[in-house]
Amino acid sequence: MAEQMMQHKAGEMATKQTIPAGYKQTEVGVIPEDWKVDPLGVLINQIEYGSSAKSSSRGRVPVLRMGNLQDGQIDWGDLVYTNNDYEISKYELNDGDVLFNRTNSIDLVGKTALYKGIKKAIFAGYLIRIKVDPQCLDARYLNYFLNTPTARNYGLSVVSVGVSQANINGQKLKSYPIPYPAHVEEQVSIATALSDTDALITGLEQLIAKKQAIKTATMQQLLTGRTRLPPFSKRSDGTPKGYKQSELGQIPEDWETSLLGGLADKIMVGIASAATHAYCKSGIPMLRNQNIKPNRLDSNDLLFINKEYEVAFKNKRLKAGDLLTARTGYPGTTCIIPDDFENAQSFTTLITRPTNKVNSKFLAIFMNSEFGVDFFDKNQIGGGQKNINASTLRTFIVAAPKLEEQTAIATIISDMDMEIVALEEKLAKTRDLKQGMMQQLLTGRIRLPLPKEA
């Protein structure tokens, strides 16, 4: 008994040592001593279920549904509408309403978003409207907290699971434990910091979409010869070059069409099967369909094989400049093998080794263009999992100018790709930063100063 008491006291001391000064242990974890934890029900004025009336594809007022709640914000795509005046008057949303997805799949139930009054809308029956008590709680702060792992995990502990849907009703929603600073001003500061990060994320998303659209338009012009690059745009006598009809439509008179099989030294399938015991943490990279992105190799989530296993497949070692095409997943998506993946292997992909008559980057870009998308959509085979085989890939038709112009086109598109990839990496880091900020700010591990009183 004495030994057990000593162990218990030792455990208590160890627990106290892990809690920093000025903090306390609560049911939601360690929070500052001057913060509170209360059930949501005592911090709000009202919760309300949404409209169950039938909506339509047209109408005066949008009806927000569970699919319109994305990453804590309202997604205004894929809307339905209503003209019902009674429903509009009863369920019209107000700036600061928090919408909670009460019914969905087990992994999506409990999604929450803040309505910011951007446009008039009502909400559907699978959603719950939360009206906070502004004297106790900032609506933005609540929205951010309800999207944390802590809140989502609590939701999973109280969810009711049916045959095909999971449900968290209003009473269970009111039971959610909410940690919060006693001063609403501190809640506002936290929400503002996270909102600023959201604005940065939105700005990056919009910039990436704009750059993608510009790249798509540029590819359409350059890969059809509608826009020519000097000095390739004119004949030797200075007159503009004309066009001719081809299997792919009109192309410049000095362009040629070829089957991909005629532009490659070989087209072959990567290693058809690989024993899982051969995979290891380092060694020869084994590239798979998921490593293939349009025009580039994604080196995340790599598998490796040991050198002894690789010896059996010497004839399928990759060379820099080879093209790797996905057979499944997104069949036809093609990337180029960079220098630092020379001698890598590939698993159930298609390998194309271009001749010196064609620029490898131009070829990859052409295969990822609308010409490639159309071809691969029409030529996929198989049942549940569609795929592309090597014999089909050989019949892909490529329209190409002289090698010099191919190189110029590839350089322009590759530069655009690099800019977009850099923005996507910045976006990913910003999203990670936001998650870290939420973890620190919504638990009080990092405190923001209160506004100074006048």
CSV table of C-alpha atoms in Angstrom, one decimal:
chain,number,residue,atom,x,y,z
A,1,MET,CA,0.0,0.0,0.0
A,2,ALA,CA,2.8,2.4,0.9
A,3,GLU,CA,4.5,1.6,-2.4
A,4,GLN,CA,1.3,2.3,-4.3
A,5,MET,CA,0.8,5.7,-2.6
A,6,MET,CA,4.4,6.7,-3.4
A,7,GLN,CA,3.8,5.7,-7.1
A,8,HIS,CA,0.6,7.8,-7.1
A,9,LYS,CA,2.3,10.8,-5.6
A,10,ALA,CA,5.2,10.4,-8.1
A,11,GLY,CA,2.6,10.4,-10.9
A,12,GLU,CA,1.0,13.5,-9.6
A,13,MET,CA,4.3,15.3,-9.4
A,14,ALA,CA,5.2,14.2,-12.9
A,15,THR,CA,1.9,15.6,-14.2
A,16,LYS,CA,2.4,18.9,-12.4
A,17,GLN,CA,5.9,19.2,-13.9
A,18,THR,CA,4.5,18.9,-17.4
A,19,ILE,CA,2.1,21.8,-16.9
A,20,PRO,CA,3.8,25.2,-17.3
A,21,ALA,CA,3.3,27.9,-14.7
A,22,GLY,CA,0.2,29.9,-15.3
A,23,TYR,CA,-1.6,27.0,-17.0
A,24,LYS,CA,-4.0,24.3,-15.8
A,25,GLN,CA,-5.2,20.9,-16.9
A,26,THR,CA,-8.8,20.7,-18.2
A,27,GLU,CA,-11.0,18.2,-20.0
A,28,VAL,CA,-9.8,19.7,-23.3
A,29,GLY,CA,-6.1,19.8,-22.4
A,30,VAL,CA,-3.8,22.3,-20.8
A,31,ILE,CA,-5.0,26.0,-21.1
A,32,PRO,CA,-4.1,29.2,-19.3
A,33,GLU,CA,-5.3,29.7,-15.8
A,34,ASP,CA,-7.4,32.7,-16.7
A,35,TRP,CA,-9.2,30.9,-19.5
A,36,LYS,CA,-12.5,29.1,-19.0
A,37,VAL,CA,-14.1,25.8,-20.3
A,38,ASP,CA,-17.8,25.7,-20.6
A,39,PRO,CA,-20.3,23.7,-22.6
A,40,LEU,CA,-21.3,25.4,-25.8
A,41,GLY,CA,-24.9,25.6,-24.7
A,42,VAL,CA,-24.2,28.3,-22.0
A,43,LEU,CA,-22.2,30.5,-24.5
A,44,ILE,CA,-24.8,30.9,-27.2
A,45,ASN,CA,-28.2,32.5,-27.6
A,46,GLN,CA,-29.8,30.0,-29.9
A,47,ILE,CA,-29.4,26.9,-32.1
A,48,GLU,CA,-31.7,26.2,-35.0
A,49,TYR,CA,-32.2,23.5,-37.6
A,50,GLY,CA,-32.4,24.6,-41.2
A,51,SER,CA,-35.1,24.5,-43.9
A,52,SER,CA,-36.5,21.1,-45.0
A,53,ALA,CA,-38.4,22.6,-47.9
A,54,LYS,CA,-37.6,21.5,-51.5
A,55,SER,CA,-35.2,23.7,-53.3
A,56,SER,CA,-34.5,24.0,-57.1
A,57,SER,CA,-31.7,24.9,-59.5
A,58,ARG,CA,-33.0,28.4,-60.0
A,59,GLY,CA,-34.4,31.0,-57.6
A,60,ARG,CA,-33.9,34.3,-55.8
A,61,VAL,CA,-32.0,33.1,-52.7
A,62,PRO,CA,-29.3,30.4,-52.4
A,63,VAL,CA,-29.9,27.6,-50.0
A,64,LEU,CA,-26.6,26.6,-48.3
A,65,ARG,CA,-26.1,22.8,-47.9
A,66,MET,CA,-23.5,20.6,-46.2
A,67,GLY,CA,-21.3,20.6,-49.4
A,68,ASN,CA,-21.1,24.4,-49.1
A,69,LEU,CA,-19.2,24.2,-45.9
A,70,GLN,CA,-15.5,23.9,-46.7
A,71,ASP,CA,-12.4,24.5,-44.5
A,72,GLY,CA,-14.3,26.8,-42.1
A,73,GLN,CA,-15.7,29.0,-44.9
A,74,ILE,CA,-18.7,29.1,-47.2
A,75,ASP,CA,-18.1,27.7,-50.7
A,76,TRP,CA,-20.5,29.5,-53.1
A,77,GLY,CA,-20.3,26.9,-55.8
A,78,ASP,CA,-22.9,24.2,-56.6
A,79,LEU,CA,-25.8,26.2,-55.2
A,80,VAL,CA,-29.5,25.4,-55.1
A,81,TYR,CA,-32.1,28.1,-54.6
A,82,THR,CA,-35.6,29.0,-53.2
A,83,ASN,CA,-38.3,31.5,-54.0
A,84,ASN,CA,-40.4,30.6,-50.9
A,85,ASP,CA,-41.0,33.8,-49.0
A,86,TYR,CA,-41.8,32.0,-45.7
A,87,GLU,CA,-38.6,29.9,-45.8
A,88,ILE,CA,-36.6,33.0,-46.7
A,89,SER,CA,-38.0,35.0,-43.8
A,90,LYS,CA,-37.5,32.2,-41.3
A,91,TYR,CA,-34.1,30.9,-42.3
A,92,GLU,CA,-32.3,33.9,-43.6
A,93,LEU,CA,-28.8,34.0,-42.4
A,94,ASN,CA,-27.2,36.9,-40.6
A,95,ASP,CA,-23.6,38.0,-40.5
A,96,GLY,CA,-21.8,36.0,-37.8
A,97,ASP,CA,-24.0,32.9,-37.9
A,98,VAL,CA,-22.0,29.7,-37.4
A,99,LEU,CA,-23.2,26.8,-39.5
A,100,PHE,CA,-22.7,23.3,-38.2
A,101,ASN,CA,-23.0,20.2,-40.4
A,102,ARG,CA,-25.1,17.8,-38.2
A,103,THR,CA,-25.5,14.9,-40.7
A,104,ASN,CA,-23.0,13.5,-43.1
A,105,SER,CA,-20.5,10.7,-43.4
A,106,ILE,CA,-18.5,9.9,-40.2
A,107,ASP,CA,-15.5,11.8,-41.4
A,108,LEU,CA,-17.4,14.9,-42.5
A,109,VAL,CA,-20.1,15.3,-39.9
A,110,GLY,CA,-19.3,18.3,-37.6
A,111,LYS,CA,-17.9,20.5,-40.4
A,112,THR,CA,-18.4,24.1,-39.5
A,113,ALA,CA,-18.3,27.4,-41.4
A,114,LEU,CA,-18.9,31.1,-40.6
A,115,TYR,CA,-21.5,33.0,-42.7
A,116,LYS,CA,-20.1,36.5,-43.3
A,117,GLY,CA,-23.1,38.1,-45.0
A,118,ILE,CA,-21.5,38.3,-48.4
A,119,LYS,CA,-24.8,37.5,-50.1
A,120,LYS,CA,-28.3,36.8,-49.0
A,121,ALA,CA,-28.8,33.0,-48.2
A,122,ILE,CA,-30.8,30.6,-46.1
A,123,PHE,CA,-29.6,27.2,-44.8
A,124,ALA,CA,-30.8,23.6,-45.3
A,125,GLY,CA,-32.1,21.1,-42.8
A,126,TYR,CA,-28.8,19.1,-42.5
A,127,LEU,CA,-27.2,22.2,-41.0
A,128,ILE,CA,-27.6,23.8,-37.6
A,129,ARG,CA,-27.3,27.6,-37.1
A,130,ILE,CA,-25.5,28.7,-34.0
A,131,LYS,CA,-26.1,32.2,-32.7
A,132,VAL,CA,-23.4,33.1,-30.1
A,133,ASP,CA,-23.8,35.3,-27.2
A,134,PRO,CA,-21.5,38.2,-28.2
A,135,GLN,CA,-20.9,39.0,-24.5
A,136,CYS,CA,-19.3,35.6,-24.0
A,137,LEU,CA,-18.0,34.4,-27.4
A,138,ASP,CA,-16.7,35.7,-30.7
A,139,ALA,CA,-18.3,33.9,-33.6
A,140,ARG,CA,-15.1,33.7,-35.6
A,141,TYR,CA,-13.3,32.3,-32.6
A,142,LEU,CA,-15.9,29.6,-32.2
A,143,ASN,CA,-15.8,28.7,-35.8
A,144,TYR,CA,-12.0,28.2,-35.7
A,145,PHE,CA,-12.2,26.1,-32.5
A,146,LEU,CA,-15.0,23.8,-33.9
A,147,ASN,CA,-12.7,23.0,-36.8
A,148,THR,CA,-9.8,21.9,-34.6
A,149,PRO,CA,-8.9,18.2,-34.0
A,150,THR,CA,-10.0,18.6,-30.4
A,151,ALA,CA,-13.5,19.6,-31.3
A,152,ARG,CA,-13.7,17.0,-34.1
A,153,ASN,CA,-12.6,14.3,-31.8
A,154,TYR,CA,-15.2,15.3,-29.2
A,155,GLY,CA,-17.8,15.1,-32.0
A,156,LEU,CA,-16.7,11.6,-32.8
A,157,SER,CA,-17.2,10.6,-29.2
A,158,VAL,CA,-20.9,11.7,-29.2
A,159,VAL,CA,-21.9,11.0,-32.8
A,160,SER,CA,-24.8,8.6,-33.6
A,161,VAL,CA,-24.0,6.4,-36.5
A,162,GLY,CA,-26.8,5.1,-38.7
A,163,VAL,CA,-26.8,2.8,-41.8
A,164,SER,CA,-25.2,5.3,-44.1
A,165,GLN,CA,-25.0,8.6,-42.2
A,166,ALA,CA,-23.6,9.9,-38.9
A,167,ASN,CA,-25.5,12.5,-36.9
A,168,ILE,CA,-24.8,15.0,-34.1
A,169,ASN,CA,-28.0,16.6,-32.9
A,170,GLY,CA,-28.5,20.0,-31.3
A,171,GLN,CA,-28.4,18.7,-27.7
A,172,LYS,CA,-25.1,17.0,-28.3
A,173,LEU,CA,-23.7,20.1,-30.0
A,174,LYS,CA,-24.6,22.1,-26.9
A,175,SER,CA,-22.4,19.7,-24.8
A,176,TYR,CA,-19.2,20.5,-26.7
A,177,PRO,CA,-16.6,21.8,-24.2
A,178,ILE,CA,-15.3,25.1,-25.4
A,179,PRO,CA,-12.0,26.6,-24.0
A,180,TYR,CA,-11.9,30.3,-24.4
A,181,PRO,CA,-10.3,33.5,-23.0
A,182,ALA,CA,-12.5,35.3,-20.5
A,183,HIS,CA,-11.8,38.6,-22.4
A,184,VAL,CA,-13.7,38.6,-25.7
A,185,GLU,CA,-11.1,41.1,-26.9
A,186,GLU,CA,-8.5,38.3,-26.8
A,187,GLN,CA,-10.8,36.0,-28.7
A,188,VAL,CA,-11.1,38.7,-31.3
A,189,SER,CA,-7.3,39.1,-31.5
A,190,ILE,CA,-6.9,35.3,-32.0
A,191,ALA,CA,-9.7,35.2,-34.7
A,192,THR,CA,-8.2,38.2,-36.5
A,193,ALA,CA,-4.7,36.6,-36.6
A,194,LEU,CA,-6.2,33.4,-38.1
A,195,SER,CA,-8.4,35.3,-40.4
A,196,ASP,CA,-5.4,37.2,-41.8
A,197,THR,CA,-3.8,33.9,-42.6
A,198,ASP,CA,-7.0,32.7,-44.3
A,199,ALA,CA,-6.9,35.8,-46.4
A,200,LEU,CA,-3.3,35.0,-47.4
A,201,ILE,CA,-4.3,31.4,-48.3
A,202,THR,CA,-7.3,32.7,-50.4
A,203,GLY,CA,-5.0,35.1,-52.2
A,204,LEU,CA,-2.5,32.4,-53.1
A,205,GLU,CA,-5.3,30.1,-54.3
A,206,GLN,CA,-6.7,32.8,-56.5
A,207,LEU,CA,-3.2,33.6,-57.9
A,208,ILE,CA,-2.5,30.0,-58.6
A,209,ALA,CA,-5.9,29.6,-60.4
A,210,LYS,CA,-5.1,32.7,-62.5
A,211,LYS,CA,-1.6,31.4,-63.4
A,212,GLN,CA,-3.1,28.0,-64.3
A,213,ALA,CA,-5.6,29.7,-66.6
A,214,ILE,CA,-2.9,31.8,-68.3
A,215,LYS,CA,-0.8,28.6,-68.7
A,216,THR,CA,-3.7,26.7,-70.2
A,217,ALA,CA,-4.4,29.5,-72.7
A,218,THR,CA,-0.7,29.8,-73.6
A,219,MET,CA,-0.5,26.1,-74.2
A,220,GLN,CA,-3.5,26.2,-76.4
A,221,GLN,CA,-1.9,28.9,-78.5
A,222,LEU,CA,1.6,27.5,-78.7
A,223,LEU,CA,0.7,23.8,-79.2
A,224,THR,CA,-1.6,24.6,-82.1
A,225,GLY,CA,0.7,27.1,-83.7
A,226,ARG,CA,-1.8,29.9,-83.4
A,227,THR,CA,1.0,31.8,-81.7
A,228,ARG,CA,4.4,31.4,-83.3
A,229,LEU,CA,7.7,32.3,-81.7
A,230,PRO,CA,10.2,34.3,-83.6
A,231,PRO,CA,12.1,33.5,-85.8
A,232,PHE,CA,9.8,30.6,-86.5
A,233,SER,CA,6.7,32.7,-87.3
A,234,LYS,CA,7.6,33.8,-90.8
A,235,ARG,CA,8.9,32.4,-94.1
A,236,SER,CA,12.4,33.2,-95.3
A,237,ASP,CA,10.9,35.9,-97.5
A,238,GLY,CA,9.3,37.6,-94.4
A,239,THR,CA,5.7,36.6,-95.1
A,240,PRO,CA,3.6,34.8,-92.4
A,241,LYS,CA,3.5,31.1,-92.5
A,242,GLY,CA,0.2,29.4,-93.4
A,243,TYR,CA,-1.7,26.4,-92.0
A,244,LYS,CA,-2.7,23.0,-93.2
A,245,GLN,CA,-5.2,20.3,-92.2
A,246,SER,CA,-4.0,17.4,-90.0
A,247,GLU,CA,-5.4,14.6,-87.9
A,248,LEU,CA,-5.5,17.0,-85.0
A,249,GLY,CA,-7.0,19.9,-86.9
A,250,GLN,CA,-5.3,22.8,-88.5
A,251,ILE,CA,-1.6,23.1,-87.8
A,252,PRO,CA,1.2,25.4,-89.3
A,253,GLU,CA,2.4,24.4,-92.7
A,254,ASP,CA,5.9,23.6,-91.4
A,255,TRP,CA,4.7,21.4,-88.5
A,256,GLU,CA,4.6,17.6,-88.9
A,257,THR,CA,2.4,15.0,-87.2
A,258,SER,CA,3.9,11.7,-86.0
A,259,LEU,CA,2.9,8.7,-83.9
A,260,LEU,CA,4.5,8.7,-80.5
A,261,GLY,CA,5.9,5.3,-81.4
A,262,GLY,CA,7.9,6.9,-84.2
A,263,LEU,CA,9.4,9.5,-81.9
A,264,ALA,CA,10.7,7.0,-79.3
A,265,ASP,CA,13.5,4.6,-79.2
A,266,LYS,CA,11.4,2.4,-76.9
A,267,ILE,CA,8.0,2.4,-75.1
A,268,MET,CA,7.8,-0.2,-72.4
A,269,VAL,CA,6.0,-1.0,-69.2
A,270,GLY,CA,7.9,-0.5,-65.9
A,271,ILE,CA,8.5,-3.4,-63.5
A,272,ALA,CA,5.2,-5.4,-63.6
A,273,SER,CA,5.4,-6.8,-60.1
A,274,ALA,CA,7.6,-6.3,-57.1
A,275,ALA,CA,7.7,-8.2,-53.9
A,276,THR,CA,6.9,-6.0,-51.0
A,277,HIS,CA,9.7,-7.4,-48.9
A,278,ALA,CA,12.1,-5.8,-51.4
A,279,TYR,CA,11.1,-2.3,-50.4
A,280,CYS,CA,13.4,-0.5,-48.0
A,281,LYS,CA,14.0,2.9,-46.5
A,282,SER,CA,16.8,3.8,-49.0
A,283,GLY,CA,18.4,2.5,-52.1
A,284,ILE,CA,17.1,2.6,-55.7
A,285,PRO,CA,14.0,4.9,-56.0
A,286,MET,CA,10.9,3.0,-57.2
A,287,LEU,CA,8.6,5.5,-59.0
A,288,ARG,CA,4.9,4.8,-59.1
A,289,ASN,CA,1.8,6.4,-60.7
A,290,GLN,CA,1.3,8.7,-57.7
A,291,ASN,CA,4.7,10.2,-58.2
A,292,ILE,CA,3.7,11.4,-61.7
A,293,LYS,CA,2.4,15.0,-61.9
A,294,PRO,CA,1.8,16.9,-65.2
A,295,ASN,CA,5.3,17.8,-66.6
A,296,ARG,CA,7.1,17.0,-63.3
A,297,LEU,CA,8.1,14.3,-61.0
A,298,ASP,CA,6.8,14.4,-57.4
A,299,SER,CA,9.4,12.9,-55.2
A,300,ASN,CA,7.3,12.7,-52.1
A,301,ASP,CA,6.1,9.3,-50.8
A,302,LEU,CA,8.9,7.4,-52.5
A,303,LEU,CA,9.5,3.7,-52.3
A,304,PHE,CA,13.0,2.2,-52.6
A,305,ILE,CA,14.3,-1.2,-53.5
A,306,ASN,CA,17.7,-2.8,-52.7
A,307,LYS,CA,20.4,-3.1,-55.2
A,308,GLU,CA,20.2,-6.9,-55.3
A,309,TYR,CA,16.6,-6.8,-56.3
A,310,GLU,CA,17.3,-4.1,-58.9
A,311,VAL,CA,19.8,-6.2,-60.8
A,312,ALA,CA,17.1,-8.4,-62.2
A,313,PHE,CA,15.6,-5.3,-64.0
A,314,LYS,CA,18.7,-3.7,-65.5
A,315,ASN,CA,17.0,-3.2,-68.8
A,316,LYS,CA,14.3,-1.0,-67.2
A,317,ARG,CA,16.5,1.5,-65.5
A,318,LEU,CA,15.3,5.0,-66.2
A,319,LYS,CA,17.4,7.7,-67.9
A,320,ALA,CA,17.3,11.4,-67.5
A,321,GLY,CA,14.9,12.7,-70.1
A,322,ASP,CA,12.7,9.6,-70.2
A,323,LEU,CA,9.0,10.2,-69.9
A,324,LEU,CA,7.0,8.4,-67.3
A,325,THR,CA,3.2,8.0,-68.0
A,326,ALA,CA,0.7,6.9,-65.4
A,327,ARG,CA,-1.2,3.8,-66.4
A,328,THR,CA,-3.9,4.1,-63.7
A,329,GLY,CA,-5.2,6.8,-61.3
A,330,TYR,CA,-5.1,9.6,-63.9
A,331,PRO,CA,-4.1,7.6,-67.0
A,332,GLY,CA,-1.9,9.5,-69.4
A,333,THR,CA,-0.5,12.0,-67.0
A,334,THR,CA,3.2,12.3,-68.0
A,335,CYS,CA,6.3,13.7,-66.3
A,336,ILE,CA,9.9,13.9,-67.3
A,337,ILE,CA,12.7,12.1,-65.4
A,338,PRO,CA,15.2,14.7,-64.0
A,339,ASP,CA,19.0,14.1,-63.8
A,340,ASP,CA,18.9,13.2,-60.1
A,341,PHE,CA,16.6,10.2,-60.8
A,342,GLU,CA,18.9,8.6,-63.4
A,343,ASN,CA,18.9,4.8,-62.9
A,344,ALA,CA,15.7,4.8,-60.9
A,345,GLN,CA,13.1,2.1,-61.5
A,346,SER,CA,9.3,2.4,-62.1
A,347,PHE,CA,6.5,0.2,-61.0
A,348,THR,CA,3.6,-0.5,-63.4
A,349,THR,CA,4.0,2.8,-65.3
A,350,LEU,CA,4.8,3.4,-69.0
A,351,ILE,CA,8.3,4.4,-69.9
A,352,THR,CA,8.9,6.4,-73.2
A,353,ARG,CA,12.5,7.0,-74.3
A,354,PRO,CA,12.3,9.8,-76.9
A,355,THR,CA,14.7,10.0,-79.9
A,356,ASN,CA,16.9,13.0,-80.5
A,357,LYS,CA,14.3,14.2,-83.0
A,358,VAL,CA,12.1,15.6,-80.4
A,359,ASN,CA,12.5,17.7,-77.2
A,360,SER,CA,11.5,15.6,-74.2
A,361,LYS,CA,9.9,18.5,-72.3
A,362,PHE,CA,7.9,19.5,-75.4
A,363,LEU,CA,6.7,16.0,-75.7
A,364,ALA,CA,5.6,15.8,-72.1
A,365,ILE,CA,3.8,19.1,-72.3
A,366,PHE,CA,2.0,18.0,-75.5
A,367,MET,CA,0.9,14.7,-73.8
A,368,ASN,CA,-0.5,16.7,-70.9
A,369,SER,CA,-2.3,19.2,-73.1
A,370,GLU,CA,-5.9,19.0,-74.3
A,371,PHE,CA,-4.8,16.7,-77.1
A,372,GLY,CA,-3.5,14.2,-74.5
A,373,VAL,CA,-6.5,14.5,-72.2
A,374,ASP,CA,-8.9,13.8,-75.2
A,375,PHE,CA,-6.8,10.9,-76.4
A,376,PHE,CA,-6.4,9.2,-73.0
A,377,ASP,CA,-10.1,9.7,-72.1
A,378,LYS,CA,-11.1,7.9,-75.3
A,379,ASN,CA,-8.6,5.1,-75.2
A,380,GLN,CA,-8.7,3.9,-71.6
A,381,ILE,CA,-9.5,0.2,-71.1
A,382,GLY,CA,-10.5,-2.0,-68.2
A,383,GLY,CA,-13.4,-2.2,-65.8
A,384,GLY,CA,-13.4,-0.5,-62.4
A,385,GLN,CA,-9.9,0.8,-62.7
A,386,LYS,CA,-9.2,2.3,-66.1
A,387,ASN,CA,-5.7,2.1,-67.6
A,388,ILE,CA,-3.6,2.8,-70.6
A,389,ASN,CA,-1.3,0.2,-72.2
A,390,ALA,CA,1.9,0.5,-74.2
A,391,SER,CA,0.4,-0.4,-77.5
A,392,THR,CA,-2.2,2.3,-77.2
A,393,LEU,CA,0.4,4.9,-76.1
A,394,ARG,CA,2.4,4.2,-79.3
A,395,THR,CA,-0.6,5.4,-81.4
A,396,PHE,CA,-0.8,8.9,-79.7
A,397,ILE,CA,-0.4,11.5,-82.4
A,398,VAL,CA,2.0,14.4,-81.8
A,399,ALA,CA,2.0,17.7,-83.9
A,400,ALA,CA,5.4,19.3,-83.6
A,401,PRO,CA,7.4,22.1,-85.2
A,402,LYS,CA,11.2,22.0,-85.8
A,403,LEU,CA,13.3,21.1,-82.8
A,404,GLU,CA,14.4,24.7,-82.1
A,405,GLU,CA,10.8,25.9,-81.8
A,406,GLN,CA,9.9,22.8,-79.6
A,407,THR,CA,12.7,23.9,-77.3
A,408,ALA,CA,11.4,27.5,-77.2
A,409,ILE,CA,7.8,26.4,-76.5
A,410,ALA,CA,9.0,23.9,-73.8
A,411,THR,CA,11.0,26.7,-72.1
A,412,ILE,CA,8.1,29.0,-71.8
A,413,ILE,CA,5.7,26.4,-70.5
A,414,SER,CA,8.3,25.0,-68.1
A,415,ASP,CA,9.0,28.4,-66.6
A,416,MET,CA,5.2,28.8,-66.0
A,417,ASP,CA,5.2,25.4,-64.4
A,418,MET,CA,8.0,26.3,-62.1
A,419,GLU,CA,6.3,29.5,-61.0
A,420,ILE,CA,3.1,27.6,-60.3
A,421,VAL,CA,4.9,24.9,-58.3
A,422,ALA,CA,6.7,27.5,-56.2
A,423,LEU,CA,3.3,29.1,-55.4
A,424,GLU,CA,1.8,25.7,-54.6
A,425,GLU,CA,4.7,25.1,-52.2
A,426,LYS,CA,4.1,28.5,-50.6
A,427,LEU,CA,0.4,27.7,-50.3
A,428,ALA,CA,1.1,24.3,-48.6
A,429,LYS,CA,3.5,26.0,-46.1
A,430,THR,CA,0.9,28.7,-45.4
A,431,ARG,CA,-1.7,26.1,-44.7
A,432,ASP,CA,0.7,24.3,-42.3
A,433,LEU,CA,1.4,27.6,-40.7
A,434,LYS,CA,-2.3,28.2,-40.1
A,435,GLN,CA,-2.7,24.7,-38.5
A,436,GLY,CA,0.3,25.4,-36.2
A,437,MET,CA,-1.2,28.8,-35.3
A,438,MET,CA,-4.6,27.3,-34.5
A,439,GLN,CA,-2.9,24.7,-32.3
A,440,GLN,CA,-0.9,27.4,-30.4
A,441,LEU,CA,-3.5,30.2,-30.3
A,442,LEU,CA,-6.7,28.2,-29.5
A,443,THR,CA,-5.0,26.5,-26.5
A,444,GLY,CA,-3.4,29.7,-25.2
A,445,ARG,CA,0.2,28.4,-25.6
A,446,ILE,CA,0.8,31.6,-27.4
A,447,ARG,CA,-1.0,34.7,-26.0
A,448,LEU,CA,-1.9,37.8,-27.9
A,449,PRO,CA,-1.9,41.1,-26.1
A,450,LEU,CA,-5.2,42.7,-25.3
A,451,PRO,CA,-6.0,46.0,-26.9
A,452,LYS,CA,-4.7,48.9,-24.7
A,453,GLU,CA,-7.4,50.8,-23.0
A,454,ALA,CA,-7.6,54.5,-23.8
